Every structure is written in structure tokens, then in C-alpha cells.
Amino acid sequence: MPLPTQRPSPWKTAGITAAAAAVGVLVFLIVRGSMLPPDDADPLPFMGLMFLDFILGLTAVGLLPIALRRAPVAAGLAIIALSGLSTLAFPAACLCIVRLAALRRPRLLAATVLVFLAAVGADLILNPVNDAGDGDIWWVALIALAFLLVLILIGLNRGAKKALIVSLQQEADSARREQDARADQARLAERTRIAREMHDTLAHRLSLISMHAGALEYRTDLEPATIRSTAGVLRETAAKAASELRQVLTVLREEPEASAPQPNISSIPALVESARAAGTDITLSIEPALLAAGADGPADATSRHLYRVAQEGITNAQKHAPGHPVAVSLTGAPGEGITVTVSNPVSRSTSPAPDGLGLIGLAERARLSGGSFESGAKRGVYTTAVQVPW
């Protein structure tokens, strides 16, 4: 996989350039010093080659920042070509070969090899090997090829490491995005459950308000004390509904404000008393073990589910079978499960609204808890029953 070109920082580029220049000057002095002509030879040709070497080397070093940051291919190949005429450019050319090989592009790698071989050929022409014969030329060519192979392998190794790092980064980014997506889905699901909580809670409160308001509207024979008591129930119920709505909106807005504890199974007696105060003939049967606190009682989530089942059953009975008695029963034991049943007599013309979300919410609660849900009329009695594990 080809890798994108990575630009080093300006300070790093300046450091690399300075190091290449220092090493290049050292190589230049060693190589040219070993090639000094005899005392009786004309020094002008040697001085001319030295001057050319130095000027071309400075040019290569000057192109190195461009090769590192702006045009790695064009400037890099130019530096490699200059290394055939300048020993001072040799360290910079080595850096460019490694860098171009690290890009892992076959055509670019082939172009690098061809330019290097052309540079070696130009060096052999400009600085012919001593009169030892053609064998020395082949040895020089083999050494140059071996050196080129080492530089290419170093570059390919660096490229492979960078490719691995890029792959790991992409996998990490993908995993992070998937985790964020799962978190978003979890938040969306929780908000959906909160919306159902809002329906379950507010529907009960609003049904009480509607019932009491209807009584005040149509009953003309009520005593002032009864009217005041009913108005007090309306005020209290409306305040509770507003408070519950405010809590739900606080959660939906993701504000870090503390929320009041959610009602649970221990709140069912108060729920029944509230419905009884509203005029509903309601009875409650609950086993004492279900009201145990801490580890001896049901789990918090299960306890909240049971409260919502009782609340929805009472609300449906008040809405669709007003004036009929309602029976609420909670039974169960650890290891056997818990069953909550809300039943009330109904006539053939009364049934829960088919488009309501309450029963759908109860079915979803039962499914999420690993339990079962049943609801329907049988022999004139409408029963809502939910069984959950304990």
C-alpha cells in the first residue's frame, strides 16, 4: 500500500539538512584528500573537479529541505543525480533513496534505481578507476548496487512500519467510531425508554386531573369542603405531573442536575392510596417479601418495572372502566419470579384504547426483563399481568 508523504517539522528539516551537510563535508574531505595528485602533476584539473564537487554538493544540500517538505520526488531524484558528480551530495542522496523507497511505489522505486545507476556511471566516467583493469570497475559497480540494495531495504522497512502504524490508527479510529455509534444508540434507546416513562407517569397524573375536574364540572351538589379537598388533589397532582415532566426534560437535555429517585415497588401502596383518594374502588394485595429493602428485595430495575405495570394498569382501569372496582395483586418469591396483576370488570363496550402506548411499553418492559406479558378481557374481567424473574 503506497503511503502518503509525511512532512517533517521545519526544525527537524533544518536539523536533518545540517547533519547531511556536515557528513557531506567530511566525506568530501576524505575522498578528495585521498585523490590528491602527485607533486609533479598539474593541480588545475583536480582543483576544477574539487570546485565542481563542492558547488554541486552545496546545490544538493540546498535542495534537501525541498525534498523533505515540498517536492520529495523531483528534488529527491535531482539530489541522487547530483551525487554522481559530487561526494558532498552523497549523504543527502542516501537520505533521499531511503525516503523514496519508504513511499513503496514501484514506479518511483524503479526511477530511483535508474537515476542512481546513472549517477554511478557518471562518477565512474568523471573519476575513472586506477589502471588496475576492468575488474575494479565491476567491483565498484557491485559495491554500489549492494549499497543501493541496503538503502532500499531500509526504506522499505520504514515504509512497512509506517503502513502498520497507519493501519493501526485507522483500525483505532474505526473502533472509536463504532464505539461512539454504539454509545449513541444506547443513549437513543435510553431516551426512548424515558419517553415511555413520561407517558406512563404523566398519563396517570393527567387521568386523575381529568377525573377530578370532571367531577367538579358536573357535580353541582358537592359541599364546599369536598370542593376544597378535590381542588387540593388537583393542585397536588398537577404539581407532581409538572415535577415529573421537568425531571424528564432535564434528562433529555443531558443536564448534570441530580434527579429524584424513580418510584419502585415500595411506592405502589402510595399509588393505590392516591387512586383511592380520587374515588376509585381499589384493593391491593402485596406479599411482604416484595417490600424488603436491599439485597433481600427485588433488583432496582425490576422494582421500577413492577411499579410502572401497576401504574399503567390502574390508569387504564380509571380511563376505560370508571366506577368499576380494581384489584392489584403482587406475588412472588426469590427464584420463582414476581407476578403483578391488575384486573377490573369491564362491559363489552369498554376496552383499552387500541392506539395507546401504555400496554406496548409494558410489553417492552417485560421483554427487557426476560419476563412475560399478558393483557386482555376474559369473562367480563380485563386483566393485565406481567411476570418477571426474581
PDB file of C-alpha atoms in Angstrom, residues 86-324:
ATOM      1  CA  SER A  86      29.615  15.310  -6.005  1.00  0.00           C
ATOM      2  CA  THR A  87      30.826  13.385  -2.979  1.00  0.00           C
ATOM      3  CA  LEU A  88      29.463  16.153  -0.754  1.00  0.00           C
ATOM      4  CA  ALA A  89      25.937  15.302  -2.013  1.00  0.00           C
ATOM      5  CA  PHE A  90      26.318  11.602  -1.172  1.00  0.00           C
ATOM      6  CA  PRO A  91      24.777  11.679   2.389  1.00  0.00           C
ATOM      7  CA  ALA A  92      21.827  13.734   1.137  1.00  0.00           C
ATOM      8  CA  ALA A  93      21.354  11.258  -1.716  1.00  0.00           C
ATOM      9  CA  CYS A  94      21.295   8.358   0.764  1.00  0.00           C
ATOM     10  CA  LEU A  95      18.538  10.087   2.736  1.00  0.00           C
ATOM     11  CA  CYS A  96      16.545  10.639  -0.446  1.00  0.00           C
ATOM     12  CA  ILE A  97      16.885   6.987  -1.516  1.00  0.00           C
ATOM     13  CA  VAL A  98      15.614   5.794   1.869  1.00  0.00           C
ATOM     14  CA  ARG A  99      12.788   8.314   1.809  1.00  0.00           C
ATOM     15  CA  LEU A 100      11.662   7.476  -1.728  1.00  0.00           C
ATOM     16  CA  ALA A 101      11.827   3.723  -1.028  1.00  0.00           C
ATOM     17  CA  ALA A 102       9.714   4.235   2.103  1.00  0.00           C
ATOM     18  CA  LEU A 103       6.884   5.534  -0.108  1.00  0.00           C
ATOM     19  CA  ARG A 104       6.557   1.970  -1.513  1.00  0.00           C
ATOM     20  CA  ARG A 105       5.659   2.995  -5.031  1.00  0.00           C
ATOM     21  CA  PRO A 106       7.024   0.544  -7.632  1.00  0.00           C
ATOM     22  CA  ARG A 107       7.451   3.077 -10.465  1.00  0.00           C
ATOM     23  CA  LEU A 108       9.148   5.566  -8.183  1.00  0.00           C
ATOM     24  CA  LEU A 109      11.426   2.833  -6.853  1.00  0.00           C
ATOM     25  CA  ALA A 110      12.409   1.881 -10.409  1.00  0.00           C
ATOM     26  CA  ALA A 111      13.107   5.527 -11.252  1.00  0.00           C
ATOM     27  CA  THR A 112      15.273   5.847  -8.137  1.00  0.00           C
ATOM     28  CA  VAL A 113      17.338   2.793  -9.142  1.00  0.00           C
ATOM     29  CA  LEU A 114      17.819   4.087 -12.696  1.00  0.00           C
ATOM     30  CA  VAL A 115      18.879   7.559 -11.521  1.00  0.00           C
ATOM     31  CA  PHE A 116      21.299   6.036  -9.014  1.00  0.00           C
ATOM     32  CA  LEU A 117      22.832   3.762 -11.640  1.00  0.00           C
ATOM     33  CA  ALA A 118      23.184   6.736 -13.978  1.00  0.00           C
ATOM     34  CA  ALA A 119      24.878   8.690 -11.177  1.00  0.00           C
ATOM     35  CA  VAL A 120      27.304   5.806 -10.549  1.00  0.00           C
ATOM     36  CA  GLY A 121      28.089   5.647 -14.261  1.00  0.00           C
ATOM     37  CA  ALA A 122      28.718   9.389 -14.374  1.00  0.00           C
ATOM     38  CA  ASP A 123      31.022   9.097 -11.362  1.00  0.00           C
ATOM     39  CA  LEU A 124      32.996   6.285 -12.999  1.00  0.00           C
ATOM     40  CA  ILE A 125      33.388   8.376 -16.127  1.00  0.00           C
ATOM     41  CA  LEU A 126      34.346  11.520 -14.260  1.00  0.00           C
ATOM     42  CA  ASN A 127      36.655   9.716 -11.806  1.00  0.00           C
ATOM     43  CA  PRO A 128      37.976   6.616 -13.590  1.00  0.00           C
ATOM     44  CA  VAL A 129      39.336   3.777 -11.520  1.00  0.00           C
ATOM     45  CA  ASN A 130      43.091   3.371 -11.389  1.00  0.00           C
ATOM     46  CA  ASP A 131      44.853   1.371 -14.054  1.00  0.00           C
ATOM     47  CA  ALA A 132      44.181  -1.928 -12.313  1.00  0.00           C
ATOM     48  CA  GLY A 133      41.818  -3.061 -15.082  1.00  0.00           C
ATOM     49  CA  ASP A 134      38.144  -3.520 -15.802  1.00  0.00           C
ATOM     50  CA  GLY A 135      37.706  -5.876 -12.838  1.00  0.00           C
ATOM     51  CA  ASP A 136      37.893  -2.961 -10.455  1.00  0.00           C
ATOM     52  CA  ILE A 137      35.079  -1.248 -12.312  1.00  0.00           C
ATOM     53  CA  TRP A 138      32.816  -4.253 -11.807  1.00  0.00           C
ATOM     54  CA  TRP A 139      33.746  -4.400  -8.147  1.00  0.00           C
ATOM     55  CA  VAL A 140      32.821  -0.756  -7.775  1.00  0.00           C
ATOM     56  CA  ALA A 141      29.533  -1.389  -9.591  1.00  0.00           C
ATOM     57  CA  LEU A 142      28.711  -4.388  -7.362  1.00  0.00           C
ATOM     58  CA  ILE A 143      29.522  -2.452  -4.211  1.00  0.00           C
ATOM     59  CA  ALA A 144      27.312   0.415  -5.408  1.00  0.00           C
ATOM     60  CA  LEU A 145      24.457  -1.995  -6.147  1.00  0.00           C
ATOM     61  CA  ALA A 146      24.840  -3.657  -2.758  1.00  0.00           C
ATOM     62  CA  PHE A 147      24.829  -0.281  -1.053  1.00  0.00           C
ATOM     63  CA  LEU A 148      21.742   0.715  -3.059  1.00  0.00           C
ATOM     64  CA  LEU A 149      20.011  -2.529  -2.054  1.00  0.00           C
ATOM     65  CA  VAL A 150      20.735  -1.866   1.617  1.00  0.00           C
ATOM     66  CA  LEU A 151      19.295   1.659   1.375  1.00  0.00           C
ATOM     67  CA  ILE A 152      16.191   0.396  -0.432  1.00  0.00           C
ATOM     68  CA  LEU A 153      15.625  -2.330   2.176  1.00  0.00           C
ATOM     69  CA  ILE A 154      15.953   0.257   4.944  1.00  0.00           C
ATOM     70  CA  GLY A 155      13.428   2.459   3.171  1.00  0.00           C
ATOM     71  CA  LEU A 156      11.006  -0.415   2.567  1.00  0.00           C
ATOM     72  CA  ASN A 157      11.272  -1.417   6.218  1.00  0.00           C
ATOM     73  CA  ARG A 158      10.495   2.117   7.318  1.00  0.00           C
ATOM     74  CA  GLY A 159       7.587   2.229   4.907  1.00  0.00           C
ATOM     75  CA  ALA A 160       6.224  -1.063   6.232  1.00  0.00           C
ATOM     76  CA  LYS A 161       6.395   0.229   9.799  1.00  0.00           C
ATOM     77  CA  LYS A 162       4.630   3.427   8.807  1.00  0.00           C
ATOM     78  CA  ALA A 163       1.986   1.411   6.926  1.00  0.00           C
ATOM     79  CA  LEU A 164       1.437  -0.700  10.034  1.00  0.00           C
ATOM     80  CA  ILE A 165       1.096   2.419  12.172  1.00  0.00           C
ATOM     81  CA  VAL A 166      -1.358   3.944   9.698  1.00  0.00           C
ATOM     82  CA  SER A 167      -3.357   0.707   9.618  1.00  0.00           C
ATOM     83  CA  LEU A 168      -3.483   0.537  13.415  1.00  0.00           C
ATOM     84  CA  GLN A 169      -4.542   4.169  13.584  1.00  0.00           C
ATOM     85  CA  GLN A 170      -7.300   3.539  11.055  1.00  0.00           C
ATOM     86  CA  GLU A 171      -8.482   0.490  12.996  1.00  0.00           C
ATOM     87  CA  ALA A 172      -8.419   2.502  16.215  1.00  0.00           C
ATOM     88  CA  ASP A 173     -10.395   5.304  14.564  1.00  0.00           C
ATOM     89  CA  SER A 174     -12.882   2.788  13.184  1.00  0.00           C
ATOM     90  CA  ALA A 175     -13.250   1.139  16.590  1.00  0.00           C
ATOM     91  CA  ARG A 176     -13.702   4.562  18.186  1.00  0.00           C
ATOM     92  CA  ARG A 177     -16.388   5.477  15.663  1.00  0.00           C
ATOM     93  CA  GLU A 178     -18.159   2.166  16.237  1.00  0.00           C
ATOM     94  CA  GLN A 179     -17.974   2.709  19.979  1.00  0.00           C
ATOM     95  CA  ASP A 180     -19.394   6.214  19.573  1.00  0.00           C
ATOM     96  CA  ALA A 181     -22.172   4.812  17.382  1.00  0.00           C
ATOM     97  CA  ARG A 182     -22.995   2.162  19.989  1.00  0.00           C
ATOM     98  CA  ALA A 183     -22.994   4.830  22.685  1.00  0.00           C
ATOM     99  CA  ASP A 184     -25.322   6.988  20.587  1.00  0.00           C
ATOM    100  CA  GLN A 185     -27.634   4.021  20.073  1.00  0.00           C
ATOM    101  CA  ALA A 186     -27.616   3.307  23.787  1.00  0.00           C
ATOM    102  CA  ARG A 187     -28.439   6.933  24.556  1.00  0.00           C
ATOM    103  CA  LEU A 188     -31.223   6.882  21.961  1.00  0.00           C
ATOM    104  CA  ALA A 189     -32.656   3.697  23.441  1.00  0.00           C
ATOM    105  CA  GLU A 190     -32.482   5.200  26.917  1.00  0.00           C
ATOM    106  CA  ARG A 191     -34.264   8.325  25.704  1.00  0.00           C
ATOM    107  CA  THR A 192     -36.941   6.124  24.165  1.00  0.00           C
ATOM    108  CA  ARG A 193     -37.414   4.407  27.499  1.00  0.00           C
ATOM    109  CA  ILE A 194     -37.564   7.814  29.186  1.00  0.00           C
ATOM    110  CA  ALA A 195     -40.306   8.838  26.750  1.00  0.00           C
ATOM    111  CA  ARG A 196     -42.231   5.742  27.769  1.00  0.00           C
ATOM    112  CA  GLU A 197     -41.622   6.605  31.406  1.00  0.00           C
ATOM    113  CA  MET A 198     -43.059  10.037  30.687  1.00  0.00           C
ATOM    114  CA  HIS A 199     -46.165   8.517  29.123  1.00  0.00           C
ATOM    115  CA  ASP A 200     -46.643   6.038  31.966  1.00  0.00           C
ATOM    116  CA  THR A 201     -46.255   8.668  34.673  1.00  0.00           C
ATOM    117  CA  LEU A 202     -47.981  11.659  33.137  1.00  0.00           C
ATOM    118  CA  ALA A 203     -50.895   9.642  31.770  1.00  0.00           C
ATOM    119  CA  HIS A 204     -51.714   8.539  35.291  1.00  0.00           C
ATOM    120  CA  ARG A 205     -51.426  12.070  36.690  1.00  0.00           C
ATOM    121  CA  LEU A 206     -53.429  13.620  33.861  1.00  0.00           C
ATOM    122  CA  SER A 207     -56.179  10.999  34.157  1.00  0.00           C
ATOM    123  CA  LEU A 208     -56.548  11.908  37.830  1.00  0.00           C
ATOM    124  CA  ILE A 209     -56.715  15.604  36.969  1.00  0.00           C
ATOM    125  CA  SER A 210     -59.313  14.918  34.282  1.00  0.00           C
ATOM    126  CA  MET A 211     -61.427  12.800  36.615  1.00  0.00           C
ATOM    127  CA  HIS A 212     -61.426  15.346  39.427  1.00  0.00           C
ATOM    128  CA  ALA A 213     -62.021  18.239  37.044  1.00  0.00           C
ATOM    129  CA  GLY A 214     -64.962  16.344  35.525  1.00  0.00           C
ATOM    130  CA  ALA A 215     -66.402  15.777  38.974  1.00  0.00           C
ATOM    131  CA  LEU A 216     -66.179  19.482  39.757  1.00  0.00           C
ATOM    132  CA  GLU A 217     -67.745  20.346  36.408  1.00  0.00           C
ATOM    133  CA  TYR A 218     -70.800  18.055  36.542  1.00  0.00           C
ATOM    134  CA  ARG A 219     -71.465  17.668  40.267  1.00  0.00           C
ATOM    135  CA  THR A 220     -73.486  20.621  41.492  1.00  0.00           C
ATOM    136  CA  ASP A 221     -74.348  19.102  44.856  1.00  0.00           C
ATOM    137  CA  LEU A 222     -70.844  18.988  46.295  1.00  0.00           C
ATOM    138  CA  GLU A 223     -70.209  20.539  49.637  1.00  0.00           C
ATOM    139  CA  PRO A 224     -67.589  23.301  49.962  1.00  0.00           C
ATOM    140  CA  ALA A 225     -65.300  21.028  51.960  1.00  0.00           C
ATOM    141  CA  THR A 226     -65.452  18.402  49.220  1.00  0.00           C
ATOM    142  CA  ILE A 227     -64.744  21.025  46.580  1.00  0.00           C
ATOM    143  CA  ARG A 228     -61.728  22.282  48.520  1.00  0.00           C
ATOM    144  CA  SER A 229     -60.462  18.728  49.010  1.00  0.00           C
ATOM    145  CA  THR A 230     -60.878  17.958  45.317  1.00  0.00           C
ATOM    146  CA  ALA A 231     -59.148  21.204  44.363  1.00  0.00           C
ATOM    147  CA  GLY A 232     -56.285  20.289  46.674  1.00  0.00           C
ATOM    148  CA  VAL A 233     -55.953  16.899  44.982  1.00  0.00           C
ATOM    149  CA  LEU A 234     -55.967  18.636  41.596  1.00  0.00           C
ATOM    150  CA  ARG A 235     -53.270  21.070  42.705  1.00  0.00           C
ATOM    151  CA  GLU A 236     -51.103  18.315  44.198  1.00  0.00           C
ATOM    152  CA  THR A 237     -51.498  16.043  41.166  1.00  0.00           C
ATOM    153  CA  ALA A 238     -50.736  18.881  38.737  1.00  0.00           C
ATOM    154  CA  ALA A 239     -47.641  19.804  40.754  1.00  0.00           C
ATOM    155  CA  LYS A 240     -46.438  16.207  40.690  1.00  0.00           C
ATOM    156  CA  ALA A 241     -47.078  15.978  36.946  1.00  0.00           C
ATOM    157  CA  ALA A 242     -45.129  19.183  36.350  1.00  0.00           C
ATOM    158  CA  SER A 243     -42.281  17.956  38.536  1.00  0.00           C
ATOM    159  CA  GLU A 244     -42.101  14.623  36.718  1.00  0.00           C
ATOM    160  CA  LEU A 245     -42.189  16.377  33.340  1.00  0.00           C
ATOM    161  CA  ARG A 246     -39.400  18.711  34.468  1.00  0.00           C
ATOM    162  CA  GLN A 247     -37.287  15.722  35.542  1.00  0.00           C
ATOM    163  CA  VAL A 248     -37.799  14.000  32.195  1.00  0.00           C
ATOM    164  CA  LEU A 249     -36.868  17.143  30.269  1.00  0.00           C
ATOM    165  CA  THR A 250     -33.784  17.543  32.436  1.00  0.00           C
ATOM    166  CA  VAL A 251     -32.646  14.047  31.486  1.00  0.00           C
ATOM    167  CA  LEU A 252     -33.431  14.585  27.810  1.00  0.00           C
ATOM    168  CA  ARG A 253     -31.370  17.779  27.810  1.00  0.00           C
ATOM    169  CA  GLU A 254     -28.473  15.870  29.381  1.00  0.00           C
ATOM    170  CA  GLU A 255     -28.108  18.464  32.120  1.00  0.00           C
ATOM    171  CA  PRO A 256     -25.971  17.250  35.025  1.00  0.00           C
ATOM    172  CA  GLU A 257     -28.604  18.118  37.608  1.00  0.00           C
ATOM    173  CA  ALA A 258     -29.479  15.498  40.176  1.00  0.00           C
ATOM    174  CA  SER A 259     -32.759  13.676  39.592  1.00  0.00           C
ATOM    175  CA  ALA A 260     -35.126  12.411  42.236  1.00  0.00           C
ATOM    176  CA  PRO A 261     -35.189   8.633  42.781  1.00  0.00           C
ATOM    177  CA  GLN A 262     -37.568   6.782  40.472  1.00  0.00           C
ATOM    178  CA  PRO A 263     -40.648   5.206  42.111  1.00  0.00           C
ATOM    179  CA  ASN A 264     -40.359   1.491  42.772  1.00  0.00           C
ATOM    180  CA  ILE A 265     -42.372  -1.332  44.260  1.00  0.00           C
ATOM    181  CA  SER A 266     -42.412   0.315  47.666  1.00  0.00           C
ATOM    182  CA  SER A 267     -44.282   3.244  46.093  1.00  0.00           C
ATOM    183  CA  ILE A 268     -47.210   1.087  44.973  1.00  0.00           C
ATOM    184  CA  PRO A 269     -49.148   1.452  48.262  1.00  0.00           C
ATOM    185  CA  ALA A 270     -48.956   5.248  47.924  1.00  0.00           C
ATOM    186  CA  LEU A 271     -50.074   4.921  44.296  1.00  0.00           C
ATOM    187  CA  VAL A 272     -53.088   2.884  45.392  1.00  0.00           C
ATOM    188  CA  GLU A 273     -53.941   5.377  48.118  1.00  0.00           C
ATOM    189  CA  SER A 274     -53.786   8.202  45.568  1.00  0.00           C
ATOM    190  CA  ALA A 275     -56.180   6.350  43.267  1.00  0.00           C
ATOM    191  CA  ARG A 276     -58.462   5.562  46.221  1.00  0.00           C
ATOM    192  CA  ALA A 277     -58.481   9.249  47.187  1.00  0.00           C
ATOM    193  CA  ALA A 278     -59.551  10.026  43.631  1.00  0.00           C
ATOM    194  CA  GLY A 279     -62.666   7.896  44.133  1.00  0.00           C
ATOM    195  CA  THR A 280     -61.535   4.587  42.644  1.00  0.00           C
ATOM    196  CA  ASP A 281     -62.619   1.429  44.468  1.00  0.00           C
ATOM    197  CA  ILE A 282     -59.255  -0.293  44.558  1.00  0.00           C
ATOM    198  CA  THR A 283     -57.749  -3.095  46.624  1.00  0.00           C
ATOM    199  CA  LEU A 284     -54.105  -4.058  46.970  1.00  0.00           C
ATOM    200  CA  SER A 285     -52.569  -7.389  47.825  1.00  0.00           C
ATOM    201  CA  ILE A 286     -48.794  -7.496  48.062  1.00  0.00           C
ATOM    202  CA  GLU A 287     -46.569 -10.056  49.707  1.00  0.00           C
ATOM    203  CA  PRO A 288     -44.325  -8.567  52.427  1.00  0.00           C
ATOM    204  CA  ALA A 289     -41.204 -10.161  50.938  1.00  0.00           C
ATOM    205  CA  LEU A 290     -41.541  -7.901  47.912  1.00  0.00           C
ATOM    206  CA  LEU A 291     -41.203  -4.818  50.101  1.00  0.00           C
ATOM    207  CA  ALA A 292     -37.899  -5.935  51.615  1.00  0.00           C
ATOM    208  CA  ALA A 293     -35.087  -3.423  51.202  1.00  0.00           C
ATOM    209  CA  GLY A 294     -31.544  -4.003  49.975  1.00  0.00           C
ATOM    210  CA  ALA A 295     -30.313  -7.351  48.755  1.00  0.00           C
ATOM    211  CA  ASP A 296     -33.356  -9.175  50.167  1.00  0.00           C
ATOM    212  CA  GLY A 297     -35.745  -7.372  47.819  1.00  0.00           C
ATOM    213  CA  PRO A 298     -36.074  -7.324  44.028  1.00  0.00           C
ATOM    214  CA  ALA A 299     -33.481  -5.565  41.898  1.00  0.00           C
ATOM    215  CA  ASP A 300     -33.919  -1.834  41.377  1.00  0.00           C
ATOM    216  CA  ALA A 301     -34.765  -2.154  37.687  1.00  0.00           C
ATOM    217  CA  THR A 302     -37.280  -4.928  38.382  1.00  0.00           C
ATOM    218  CA  SER A 303     -38.808  -2.896  41.197  1.00  0.00           C
ATOM    219  CA  ARG A 304     -39.292   0.094  38.902  1.00  0.00           C
ATOM    220  CA  HIS A 305     -40.830  -2.116  36.218  1.00  0.00           C
ATOM    221  CA  LEU A 306     -43.362  -3.502  38.695  1.00  0.00           C
ATOM    222  CA  TYR A 307     -44.375  -0.004  39.752  1.00  0.00           C
ATOM    223  CA  ARG A 308     -44.931   1.054  36.141  1.00  0.00           C
ATOM    224  CA  VAL A 309     -47.041  -2.057  35.485  1.00  0.00           C
ATOM    225  CA  ALA A 310     -49.274  -1.300  38.457  1.00  0.00           C
ATOM    226  CA  GLN A 311     -49.477   2.356  37.487  1.00  0.00           C
ATOM    227  CA  GLU A 312     -50.409   1.644  33.874  1.00  0.00           C
ATOM    228  CA  GLY A 313     -52.990  -0.953  34.899  1.00  0.00           C
ATOM    229  CA  ILE A 314     -54.658   1.459  37.329  1.00  0.00           C
ATOM    230  CA  THR A 315     -54.595   4.264  34.751  1.00  0.00           C
ATOM    231  CA  ASN A 316     -56.244   2.056  32.115  1.00  0.00           C
ATOM    232  CA  ALA A 317     -58.904   0.955  34.579  1.00  0.00           C
ATOM    233  CA  GLN A 318     -59.709   4.555  35.523  1.00  0.00           C
ATOM    234  CA  LYS A 319     -59.836   5.670  31.884  1.00  0.00           C
ATOM    235  CA  HIS A 320     -61.727   2.799  30.291  1.00  0.00           C
ATOM    236  CA  ALA A 321     -63.766   1.326  33.152  1.00  0.00           C
ATOM    237  CA  PRO A 322     -64.601   4.203  35.506  1.00  0.00           C
ATOM    238  CA  GLY A 323     -66.694   3.283  38.532  1.00  0.00           C
ATOM    239  CA  HIS A 324     -65.632  -0.387  38.477  1.00  0.00           C
TER     240      HIS A 324
END
